[in-house]
Short mmCIF file of C-alpha atoms and ligand atoms in Angstrom, two decimals:
data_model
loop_
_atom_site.label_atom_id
_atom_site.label_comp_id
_atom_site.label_asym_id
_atom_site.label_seq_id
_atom_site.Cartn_x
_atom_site.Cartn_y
_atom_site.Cartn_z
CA UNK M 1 -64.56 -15.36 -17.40
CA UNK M 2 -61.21 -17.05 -18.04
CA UNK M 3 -59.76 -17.99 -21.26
CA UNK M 4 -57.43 -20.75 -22.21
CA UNK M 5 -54.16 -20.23 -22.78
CA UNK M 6 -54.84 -20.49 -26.73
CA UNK M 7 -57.55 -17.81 -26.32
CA UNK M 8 -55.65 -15.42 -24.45
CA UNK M 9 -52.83 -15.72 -26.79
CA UNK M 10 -55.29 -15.47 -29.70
CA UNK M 11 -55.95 -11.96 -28.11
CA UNK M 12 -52.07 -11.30 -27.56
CA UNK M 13 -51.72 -11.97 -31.17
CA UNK M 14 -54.24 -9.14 -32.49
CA UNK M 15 -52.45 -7.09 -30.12
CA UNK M 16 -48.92 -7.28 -31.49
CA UNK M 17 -47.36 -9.48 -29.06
CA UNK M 18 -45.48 -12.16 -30.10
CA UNK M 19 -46.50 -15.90 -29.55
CA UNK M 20 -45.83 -19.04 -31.13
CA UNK M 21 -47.46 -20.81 -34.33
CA UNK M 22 -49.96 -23.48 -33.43
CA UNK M 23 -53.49 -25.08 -33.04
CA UNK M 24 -55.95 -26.77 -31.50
CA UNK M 25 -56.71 -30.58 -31.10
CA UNK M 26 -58.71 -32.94 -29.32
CA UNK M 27 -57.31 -36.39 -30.53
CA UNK M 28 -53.83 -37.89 -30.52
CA UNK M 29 -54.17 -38.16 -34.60
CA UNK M 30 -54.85 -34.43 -34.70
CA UNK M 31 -51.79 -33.75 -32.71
CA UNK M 32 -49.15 -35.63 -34.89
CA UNK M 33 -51.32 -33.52 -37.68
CA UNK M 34 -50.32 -30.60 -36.40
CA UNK M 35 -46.98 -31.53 -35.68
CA UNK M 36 -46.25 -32.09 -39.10
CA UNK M 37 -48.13 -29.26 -40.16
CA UNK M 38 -45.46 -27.34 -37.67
CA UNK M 39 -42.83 -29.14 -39.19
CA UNK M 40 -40.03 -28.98 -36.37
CA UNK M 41 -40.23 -29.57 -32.37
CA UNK M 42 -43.30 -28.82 -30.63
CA UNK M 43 -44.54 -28.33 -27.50
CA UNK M 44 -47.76 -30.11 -26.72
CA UNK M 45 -50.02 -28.23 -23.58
CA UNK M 46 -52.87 -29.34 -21.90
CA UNK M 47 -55.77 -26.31 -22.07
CA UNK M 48 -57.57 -26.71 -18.92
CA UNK M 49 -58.49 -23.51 -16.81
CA UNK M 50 -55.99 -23.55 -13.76
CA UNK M 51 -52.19 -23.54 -13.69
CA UNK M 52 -49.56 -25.29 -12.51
CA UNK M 53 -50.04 -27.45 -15.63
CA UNK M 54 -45.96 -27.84 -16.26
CA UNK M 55 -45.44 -29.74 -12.77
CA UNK M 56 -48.44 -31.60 -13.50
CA UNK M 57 -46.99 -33.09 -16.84
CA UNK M 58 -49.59 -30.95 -18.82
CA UNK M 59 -46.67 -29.36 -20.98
CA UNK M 60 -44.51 -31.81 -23.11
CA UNK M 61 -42.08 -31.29 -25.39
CA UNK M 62 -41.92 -33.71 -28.34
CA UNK M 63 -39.40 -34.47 -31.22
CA UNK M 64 -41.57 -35.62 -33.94
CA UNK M 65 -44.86 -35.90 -35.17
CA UNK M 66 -45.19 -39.65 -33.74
CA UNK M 67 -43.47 -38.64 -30.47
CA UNK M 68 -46.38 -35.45 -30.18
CA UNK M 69 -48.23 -38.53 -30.68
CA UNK M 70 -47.60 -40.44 -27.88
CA UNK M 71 -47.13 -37.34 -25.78
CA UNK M 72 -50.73 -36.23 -26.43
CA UNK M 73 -52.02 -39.66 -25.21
CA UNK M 74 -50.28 -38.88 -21.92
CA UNK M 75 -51.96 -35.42 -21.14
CA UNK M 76 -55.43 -36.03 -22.74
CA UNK M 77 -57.56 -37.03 -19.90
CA UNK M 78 -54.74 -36.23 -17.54
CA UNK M 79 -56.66 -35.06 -14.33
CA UNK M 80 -55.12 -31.60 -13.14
CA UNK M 81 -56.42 -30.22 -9.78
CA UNK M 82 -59.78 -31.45 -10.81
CA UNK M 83 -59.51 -30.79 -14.27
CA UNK M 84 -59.59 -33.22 -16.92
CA UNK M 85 -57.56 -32.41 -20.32
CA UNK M 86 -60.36 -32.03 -23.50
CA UNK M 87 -58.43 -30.09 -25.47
CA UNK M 88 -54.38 -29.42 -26.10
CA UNK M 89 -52.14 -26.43 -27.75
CA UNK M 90 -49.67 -27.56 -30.03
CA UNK M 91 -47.16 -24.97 -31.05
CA UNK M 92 -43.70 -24.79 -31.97
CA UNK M 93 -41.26 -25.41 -29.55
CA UNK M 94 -39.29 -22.30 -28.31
CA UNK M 95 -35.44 -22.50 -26.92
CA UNK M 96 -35.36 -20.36 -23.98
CA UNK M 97 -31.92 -18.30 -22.38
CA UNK M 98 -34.44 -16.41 -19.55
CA UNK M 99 -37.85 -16.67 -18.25
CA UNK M 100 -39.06 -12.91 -17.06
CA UNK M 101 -43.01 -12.81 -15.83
CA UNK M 102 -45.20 -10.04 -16.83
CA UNK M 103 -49.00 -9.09 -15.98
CA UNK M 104 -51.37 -6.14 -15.71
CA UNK M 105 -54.33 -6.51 -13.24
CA UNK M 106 -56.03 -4.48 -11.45
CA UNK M 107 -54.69 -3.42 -7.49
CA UNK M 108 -58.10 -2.74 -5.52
CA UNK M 109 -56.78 -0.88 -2.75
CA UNK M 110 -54.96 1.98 -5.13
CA UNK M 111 -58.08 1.56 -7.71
CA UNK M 112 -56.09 1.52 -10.23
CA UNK M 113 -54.37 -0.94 -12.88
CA UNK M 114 -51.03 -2.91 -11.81
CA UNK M 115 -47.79 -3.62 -13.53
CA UNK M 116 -45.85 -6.41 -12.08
CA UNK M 117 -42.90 -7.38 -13.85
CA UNK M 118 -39.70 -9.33 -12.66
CA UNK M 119 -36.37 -11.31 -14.14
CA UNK M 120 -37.78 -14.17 -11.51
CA UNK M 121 -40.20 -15.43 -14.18
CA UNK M 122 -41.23 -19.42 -14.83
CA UNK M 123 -42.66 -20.10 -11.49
CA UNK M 124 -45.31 -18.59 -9.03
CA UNK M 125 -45.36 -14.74 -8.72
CA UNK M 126 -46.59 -14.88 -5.25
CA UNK M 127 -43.30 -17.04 -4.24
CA UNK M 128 -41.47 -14.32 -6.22
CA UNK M 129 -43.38 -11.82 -3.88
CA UNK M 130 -42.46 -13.64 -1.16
CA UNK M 131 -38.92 -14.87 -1.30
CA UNK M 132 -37.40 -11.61 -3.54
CA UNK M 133 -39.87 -8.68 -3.26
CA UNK M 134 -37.37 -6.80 -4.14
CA UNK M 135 -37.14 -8.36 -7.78
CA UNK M 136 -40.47 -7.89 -8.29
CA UNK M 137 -41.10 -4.24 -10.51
CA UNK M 138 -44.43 -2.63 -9.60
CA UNK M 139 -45.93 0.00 -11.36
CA UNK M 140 -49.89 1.84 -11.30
CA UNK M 141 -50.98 3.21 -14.51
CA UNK M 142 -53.79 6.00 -14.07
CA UNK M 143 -56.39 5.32 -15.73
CA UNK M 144 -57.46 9.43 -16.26
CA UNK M 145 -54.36 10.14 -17.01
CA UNK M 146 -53.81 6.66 -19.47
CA UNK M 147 -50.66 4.99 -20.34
CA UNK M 148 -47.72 6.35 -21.78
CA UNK M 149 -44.12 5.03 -23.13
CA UNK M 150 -41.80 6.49 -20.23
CA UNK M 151 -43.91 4.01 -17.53
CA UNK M 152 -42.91 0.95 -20.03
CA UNK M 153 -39.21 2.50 -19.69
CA UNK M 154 -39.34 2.77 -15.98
CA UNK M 155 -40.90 -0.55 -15.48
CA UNK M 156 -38.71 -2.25 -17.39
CA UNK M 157 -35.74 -0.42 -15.82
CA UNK M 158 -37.11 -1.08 -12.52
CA UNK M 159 -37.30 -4.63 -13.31
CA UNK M 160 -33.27 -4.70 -14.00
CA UNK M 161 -33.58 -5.25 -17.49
CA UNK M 162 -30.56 -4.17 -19.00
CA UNK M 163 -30.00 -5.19 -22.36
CA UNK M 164 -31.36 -2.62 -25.00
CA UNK M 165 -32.78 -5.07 -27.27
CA UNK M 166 -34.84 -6.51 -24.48
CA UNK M 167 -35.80 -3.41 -23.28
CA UNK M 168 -36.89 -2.70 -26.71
CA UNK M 169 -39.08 -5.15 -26.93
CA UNK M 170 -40.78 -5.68 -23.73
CA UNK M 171 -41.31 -2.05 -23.67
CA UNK M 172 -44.12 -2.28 -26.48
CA UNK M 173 -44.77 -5.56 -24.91
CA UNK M 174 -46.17 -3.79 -22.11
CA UNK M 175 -47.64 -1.17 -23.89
CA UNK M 176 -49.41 -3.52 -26.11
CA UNK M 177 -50.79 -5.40 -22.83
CA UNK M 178 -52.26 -2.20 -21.42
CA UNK M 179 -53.99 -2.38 -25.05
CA UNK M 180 -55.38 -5.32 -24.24
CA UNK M 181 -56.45 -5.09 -20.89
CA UNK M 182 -58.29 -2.33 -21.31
CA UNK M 183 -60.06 -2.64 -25.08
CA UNK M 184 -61.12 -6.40 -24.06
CA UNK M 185 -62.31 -5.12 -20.28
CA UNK M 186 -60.02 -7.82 -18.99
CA UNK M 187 -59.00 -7.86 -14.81
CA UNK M 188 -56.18 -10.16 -15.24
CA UNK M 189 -53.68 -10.52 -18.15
CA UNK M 190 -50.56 -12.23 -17.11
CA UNK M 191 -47.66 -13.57 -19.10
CA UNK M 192 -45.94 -16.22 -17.05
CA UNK M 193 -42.91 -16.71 -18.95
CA UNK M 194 -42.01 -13.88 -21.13
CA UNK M 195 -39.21 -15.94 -22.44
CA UNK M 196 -36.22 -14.25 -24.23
CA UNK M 197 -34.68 -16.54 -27.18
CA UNK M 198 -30.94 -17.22 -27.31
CA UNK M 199 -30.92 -15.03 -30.01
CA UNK M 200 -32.57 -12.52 -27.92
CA UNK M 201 -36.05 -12.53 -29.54
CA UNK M 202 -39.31 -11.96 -26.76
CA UNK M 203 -42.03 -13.44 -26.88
CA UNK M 204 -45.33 -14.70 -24.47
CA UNK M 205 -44.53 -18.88 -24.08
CA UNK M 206 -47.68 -18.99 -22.04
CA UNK M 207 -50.93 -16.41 -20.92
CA UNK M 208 -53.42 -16.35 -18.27
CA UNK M 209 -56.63 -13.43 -18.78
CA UNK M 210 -59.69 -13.14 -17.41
CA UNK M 211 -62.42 -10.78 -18.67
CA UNK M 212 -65.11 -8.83 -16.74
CA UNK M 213 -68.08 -11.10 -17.28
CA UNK M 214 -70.18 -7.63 -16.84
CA UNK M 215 -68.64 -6.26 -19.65
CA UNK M 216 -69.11 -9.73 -21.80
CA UNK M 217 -71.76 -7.73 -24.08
CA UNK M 218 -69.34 -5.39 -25.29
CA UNK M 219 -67.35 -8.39 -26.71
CA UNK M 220 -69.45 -11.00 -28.67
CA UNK M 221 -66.08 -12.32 -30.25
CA UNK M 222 -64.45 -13.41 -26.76
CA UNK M 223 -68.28 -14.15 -25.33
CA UNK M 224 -68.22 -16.97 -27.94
CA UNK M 225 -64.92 -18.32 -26.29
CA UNK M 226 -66.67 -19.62 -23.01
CA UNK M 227 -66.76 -23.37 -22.65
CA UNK M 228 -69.66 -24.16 -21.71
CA UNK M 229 -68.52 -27.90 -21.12
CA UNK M 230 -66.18 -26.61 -18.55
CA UNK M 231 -68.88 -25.03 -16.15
CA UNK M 232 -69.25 -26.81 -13.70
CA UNK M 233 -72.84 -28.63 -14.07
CA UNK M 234 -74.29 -28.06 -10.66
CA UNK M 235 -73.39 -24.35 -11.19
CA UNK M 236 -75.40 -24.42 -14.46
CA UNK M 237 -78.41 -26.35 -12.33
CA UNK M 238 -78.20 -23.56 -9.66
CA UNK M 239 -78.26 -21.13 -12.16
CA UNK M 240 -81.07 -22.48 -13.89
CA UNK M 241 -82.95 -22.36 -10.22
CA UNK M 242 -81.92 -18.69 -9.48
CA UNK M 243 -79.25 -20.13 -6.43
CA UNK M 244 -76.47 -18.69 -5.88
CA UNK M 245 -74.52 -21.28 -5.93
CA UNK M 246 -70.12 -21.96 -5.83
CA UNK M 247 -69.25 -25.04 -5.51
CA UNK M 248 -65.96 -25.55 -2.76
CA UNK M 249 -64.07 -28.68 -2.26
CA UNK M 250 -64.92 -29.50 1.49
CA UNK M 251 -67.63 -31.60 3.22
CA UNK M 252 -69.66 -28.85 4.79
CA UNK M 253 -72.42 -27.13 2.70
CA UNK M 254 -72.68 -23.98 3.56
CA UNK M 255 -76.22 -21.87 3.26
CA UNK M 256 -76.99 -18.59 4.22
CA UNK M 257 -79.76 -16.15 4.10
CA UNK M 258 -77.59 -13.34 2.37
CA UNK M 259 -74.17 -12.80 0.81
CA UNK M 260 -72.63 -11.31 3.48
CA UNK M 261 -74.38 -13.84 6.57
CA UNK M 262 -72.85 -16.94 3.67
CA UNK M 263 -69.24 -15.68 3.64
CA UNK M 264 -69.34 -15.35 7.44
CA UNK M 265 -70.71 -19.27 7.86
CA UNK M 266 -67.38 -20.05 5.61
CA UNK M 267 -65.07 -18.13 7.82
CA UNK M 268 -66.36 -19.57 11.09
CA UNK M 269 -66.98 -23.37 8.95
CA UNK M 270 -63.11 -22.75 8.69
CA UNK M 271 -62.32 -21.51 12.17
CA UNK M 272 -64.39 -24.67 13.62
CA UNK M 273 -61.83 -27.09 12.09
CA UNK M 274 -64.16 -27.96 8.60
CA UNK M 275 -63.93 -27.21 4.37
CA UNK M 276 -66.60 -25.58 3.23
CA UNK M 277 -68.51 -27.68 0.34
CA UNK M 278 -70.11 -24.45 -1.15
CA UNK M 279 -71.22 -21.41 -0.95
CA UNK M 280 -74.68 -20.78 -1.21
CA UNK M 281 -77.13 -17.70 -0.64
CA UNK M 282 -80.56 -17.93 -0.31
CA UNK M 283 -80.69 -13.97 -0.65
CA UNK M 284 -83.64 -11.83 0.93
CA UNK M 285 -86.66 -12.46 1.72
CA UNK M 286 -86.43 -16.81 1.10
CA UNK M 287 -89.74 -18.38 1.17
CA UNK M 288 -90.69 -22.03 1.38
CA UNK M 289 -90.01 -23.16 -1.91
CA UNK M 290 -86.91 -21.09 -2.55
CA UNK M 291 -85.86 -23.15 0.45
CA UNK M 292 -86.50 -26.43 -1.52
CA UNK M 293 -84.73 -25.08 -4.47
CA UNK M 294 -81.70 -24.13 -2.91
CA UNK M 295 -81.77 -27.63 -0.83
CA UNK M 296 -82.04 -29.26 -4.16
CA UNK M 297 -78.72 -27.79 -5.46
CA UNK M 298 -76.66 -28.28 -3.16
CA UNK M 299 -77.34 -31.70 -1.84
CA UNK M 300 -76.72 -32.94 -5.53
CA UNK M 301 -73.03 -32.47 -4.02
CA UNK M 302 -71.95 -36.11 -3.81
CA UNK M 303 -69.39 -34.80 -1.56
CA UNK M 304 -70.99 -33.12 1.38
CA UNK M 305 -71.09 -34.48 4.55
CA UNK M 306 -73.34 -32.45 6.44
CA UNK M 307 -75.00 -29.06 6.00
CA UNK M 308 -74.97 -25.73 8.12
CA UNK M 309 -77.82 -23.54 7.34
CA UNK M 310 -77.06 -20.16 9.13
CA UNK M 311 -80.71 -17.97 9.19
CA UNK M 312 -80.59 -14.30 10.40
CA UNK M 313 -84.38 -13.62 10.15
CA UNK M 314 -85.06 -9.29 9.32
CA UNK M 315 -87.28 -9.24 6.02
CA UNK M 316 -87.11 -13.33 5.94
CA UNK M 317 -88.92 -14.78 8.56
CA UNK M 318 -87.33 -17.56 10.47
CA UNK M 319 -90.69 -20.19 10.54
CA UNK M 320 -91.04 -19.72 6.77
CA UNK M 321 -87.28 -20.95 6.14
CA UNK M 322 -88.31 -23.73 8.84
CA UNK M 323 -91.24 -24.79 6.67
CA UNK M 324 -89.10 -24.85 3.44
CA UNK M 325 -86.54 -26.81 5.21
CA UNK M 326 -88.88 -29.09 6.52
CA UNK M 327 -91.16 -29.73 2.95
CA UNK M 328 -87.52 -30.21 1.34
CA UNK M 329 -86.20 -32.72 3.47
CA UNK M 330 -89.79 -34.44 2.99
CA UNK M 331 -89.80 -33.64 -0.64
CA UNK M 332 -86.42 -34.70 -1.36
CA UNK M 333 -85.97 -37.63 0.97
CA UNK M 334 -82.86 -35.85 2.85
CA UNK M 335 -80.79 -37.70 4.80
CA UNK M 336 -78.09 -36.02 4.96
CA UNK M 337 -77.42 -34.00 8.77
CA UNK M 338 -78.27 -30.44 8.55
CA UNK M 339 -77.56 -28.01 11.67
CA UNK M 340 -79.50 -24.88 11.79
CA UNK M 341 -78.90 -21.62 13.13
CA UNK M 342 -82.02 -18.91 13.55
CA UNK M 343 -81.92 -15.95 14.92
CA UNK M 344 -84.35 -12.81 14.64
CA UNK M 345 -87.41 -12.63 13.40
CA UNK M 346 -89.73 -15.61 14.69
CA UNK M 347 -87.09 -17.09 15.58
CA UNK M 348 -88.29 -19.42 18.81
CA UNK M 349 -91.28 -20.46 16.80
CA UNK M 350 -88.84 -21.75 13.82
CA UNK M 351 -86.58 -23.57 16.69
CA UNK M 352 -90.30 -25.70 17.94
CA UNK M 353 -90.66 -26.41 14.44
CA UNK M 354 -87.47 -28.60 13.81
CA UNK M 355 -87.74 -30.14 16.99
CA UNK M 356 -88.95 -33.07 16.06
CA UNK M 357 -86.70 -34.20 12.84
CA UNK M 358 -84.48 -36.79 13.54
CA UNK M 359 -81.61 -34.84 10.88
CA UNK M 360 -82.02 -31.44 11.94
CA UNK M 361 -80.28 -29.83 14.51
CA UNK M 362 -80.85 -26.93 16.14
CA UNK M 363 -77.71 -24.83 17.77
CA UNK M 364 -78.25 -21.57 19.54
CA UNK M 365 -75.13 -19.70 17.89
CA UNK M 366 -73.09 -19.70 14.56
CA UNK M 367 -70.02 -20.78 16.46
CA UNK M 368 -71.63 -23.70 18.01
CA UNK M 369 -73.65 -24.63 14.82
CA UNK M 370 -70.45 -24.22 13.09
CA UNK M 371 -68.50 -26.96 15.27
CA UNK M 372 -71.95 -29.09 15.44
CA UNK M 373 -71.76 -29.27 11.62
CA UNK M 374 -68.28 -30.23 11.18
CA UNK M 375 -68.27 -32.58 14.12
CA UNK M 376 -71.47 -34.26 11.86
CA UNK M 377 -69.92 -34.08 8.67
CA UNK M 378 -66.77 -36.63 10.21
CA UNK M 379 -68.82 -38.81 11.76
CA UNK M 380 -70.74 -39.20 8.67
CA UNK M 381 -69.66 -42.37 6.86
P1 LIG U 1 -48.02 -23.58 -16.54
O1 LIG U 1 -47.13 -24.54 -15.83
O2 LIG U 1 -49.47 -23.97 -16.46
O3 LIG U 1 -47.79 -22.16 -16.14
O4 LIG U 1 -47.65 -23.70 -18.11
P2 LIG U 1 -46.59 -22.91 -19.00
O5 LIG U 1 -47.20 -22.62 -20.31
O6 LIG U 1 -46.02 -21.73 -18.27
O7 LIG U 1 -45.44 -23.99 -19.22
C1 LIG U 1 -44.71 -24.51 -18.14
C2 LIG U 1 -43.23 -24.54 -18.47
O8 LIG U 1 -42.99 -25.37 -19.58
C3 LIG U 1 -42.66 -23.18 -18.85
O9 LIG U 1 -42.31 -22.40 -17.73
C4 LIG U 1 -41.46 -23.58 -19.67
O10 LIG U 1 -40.35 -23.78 -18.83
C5 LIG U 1 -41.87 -24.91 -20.27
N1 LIG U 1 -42.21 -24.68 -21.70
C6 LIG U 1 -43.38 -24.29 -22.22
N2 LIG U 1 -43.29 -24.11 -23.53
C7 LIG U 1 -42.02 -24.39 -23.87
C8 LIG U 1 -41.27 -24.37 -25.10
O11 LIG U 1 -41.76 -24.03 -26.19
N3 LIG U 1 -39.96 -24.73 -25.04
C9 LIG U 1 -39.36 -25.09 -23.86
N4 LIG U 1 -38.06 -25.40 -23.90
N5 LIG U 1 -40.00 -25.11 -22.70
C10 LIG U 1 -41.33 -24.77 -22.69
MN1 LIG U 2 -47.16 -20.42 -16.97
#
């Protein structure tokens, strides 16, 4: 689950590290409230879960309470990557001498947590990883052995952080973050800037976490902070079906009988020249009306062009999922293209029972099913 930016720095707070004063609001009104409530500059921030906001005009600074006004107007129901602003941060405006970047997450490979912390802060860290690896200080923390004080020091050190009282502080900074990581289960918790004052005060101007949804029951309090506006509503409808369901941005919807089979029919979707619309997995064992379920999700994609429905019949026999794909496209009035790819278990008898659709298509492999599907999906109007 990911937090806003005010959530995660509502966590930072009870943690020790410093953030700026603000609040919440959802109306222009509210904003110049809590401007004069602030009493000074401000800095009014679109809360809307994916970055980037600062080049989209999502993060304003503003004089006065009437100026946070008008600001607010600007990024409320500004459209980011796809997400529209509900919701901004207003907090008091910081003067900034340097922008570092700080985060804790969790390296896979190692199996173990991950420093990363570099002067080159303020823009993206994988640029930063890219351009000046070098810059960029890297440190594991086992998690038998837990954290202690000298890996702050020789993070910080490694990072090329010279100046004591900087050191100082970003030292329990980090220690304070490995708090938090851990105590709130969290796989991401990134501070992107740590900003240093001109009068050399450190604090976290912005904060990106994400918590283990699996460990969600531990932690009522930040359980309570999911919006469930946000979610995406055809992810709540697949949910309430039992699909599997992620909705993509592309034109082909992608179905498979299994996890693994679905992530492959992306891949080779990809290879073939087409954007995946979804990901979707029937799972083991799909019978008729799972079929129709799954088929109902996904075509409520306004989006999708075409459909590739990749079947590798074991447990799951290949005529059932033929049935179910015939009853839904009867059920549902589908007119949508929809290539199919069986192979396995009843296989030839599943092919003969398509044969006859006018918007099914049968292709022998997942290669050529793959290029059939995105060759559909642009000739679709
Ligand atoms: P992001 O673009 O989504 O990562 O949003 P951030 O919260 O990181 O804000 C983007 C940029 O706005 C920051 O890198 C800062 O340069 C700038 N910014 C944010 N808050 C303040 C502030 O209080 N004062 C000043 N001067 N700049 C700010
Ligand atoms: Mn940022």
């Amino acid at each position: 689950m990911d937090l806003y930016e005010y959530q995660g720095k509502e966590l930072f707070r009870r943690y020790g590290i410093p953030v700026s004063q603000g609040s919440l609001a959802t109306a222009p009104k509210e904003v110049r409230a809590a401007a004069q409530e602030l009493g000074r500059q401000v800095v009014v921030k679109a809360q809307v879960l994916t970055g980037g906001r600062g080049k989209a005009g999502g993060v304003k600074l503003a004089d006065d309470p009437a100026d946070a006004e008008a600001k607010a107007r600007d990024i409320l129901g500004l459209d980011i990557s796809g997400h529209v602003v509900h919701k901004v941060w207003v907090e008091s405006a910081s003067e900034i001498a340097k922008e570092y970047y700080l985060s804790i997450t969790f390296d896979r490979g190692i199996k173990r947590p991950l420093f990363m912390l570099t002067r080159e802060g303020g823009i993206e860290i994988e640029q930063v990883a890219e351009e000046k690896p070098e810059a960029l200080a890297r440190l594991h923390v086992d998690p038998l052995e837990g954290f202690h004080p000298y890996q702050a020091r020789r993070l910080v050190y490694g990072a090329g952080i010279d100046d004591p009282n900087e050191q100082k502080q970003i030292v329990a900074i980090v220690e304070s973050l490995y708090r938090c990581f851990v105590e709130c289960d969290a796989m991401l918790c990134e501070i992107n800037p740590l900003i240093v004052t001109p009068e050399g005060e450190v604090k976290a101007l912005d904060s990106k976490v994400t918590v283990d949804d699996s460990a969600l029951f531990r932690h009522p309090d930040i359980a309570e902070m999911r919006d469930v506006e946000a979610v995406d509503p055809l992810e709540t409808f697949a949910a309430e079906k039992g699909v599997t369901y992620v909705k993509l941005d592309g034109e082909v919807g992608i179905l498979g009988n299994g996890a693994g089979l679905a992530m492959s029919t992306v891949d080779v979707v990809v290879v073939a020249g087409g954007r995946p619309a979804n990901f979707c997995d029937l799972g083991g064992g799909g019978n008729a009306q799972k079929v129709v379920d799954t088929l109902e999700v996904i075509t409520r994609d306004e989006q999708m062009r075409s459909i590739l429905f990749n079947v590798f019949g074991g447990i799951t026999r290949c005529d059932e999922v033929a049935r179910g794909i015939l009853s839904a496209v009867g059920q549902l009035g589908l007119e949508l293209p929809i290539v199919v790819r069986f192979d396995g278990t009843n296989a030839d008898e599943a092919r003969r029972l398509l044969e006859d659709s006018p918007i099914l298509h049968v292709e022998p492999t997942m290669l050529e099913a793959a290029h059939r599907a995105v060759e559909l999906a642009e000739e679709a109007p």
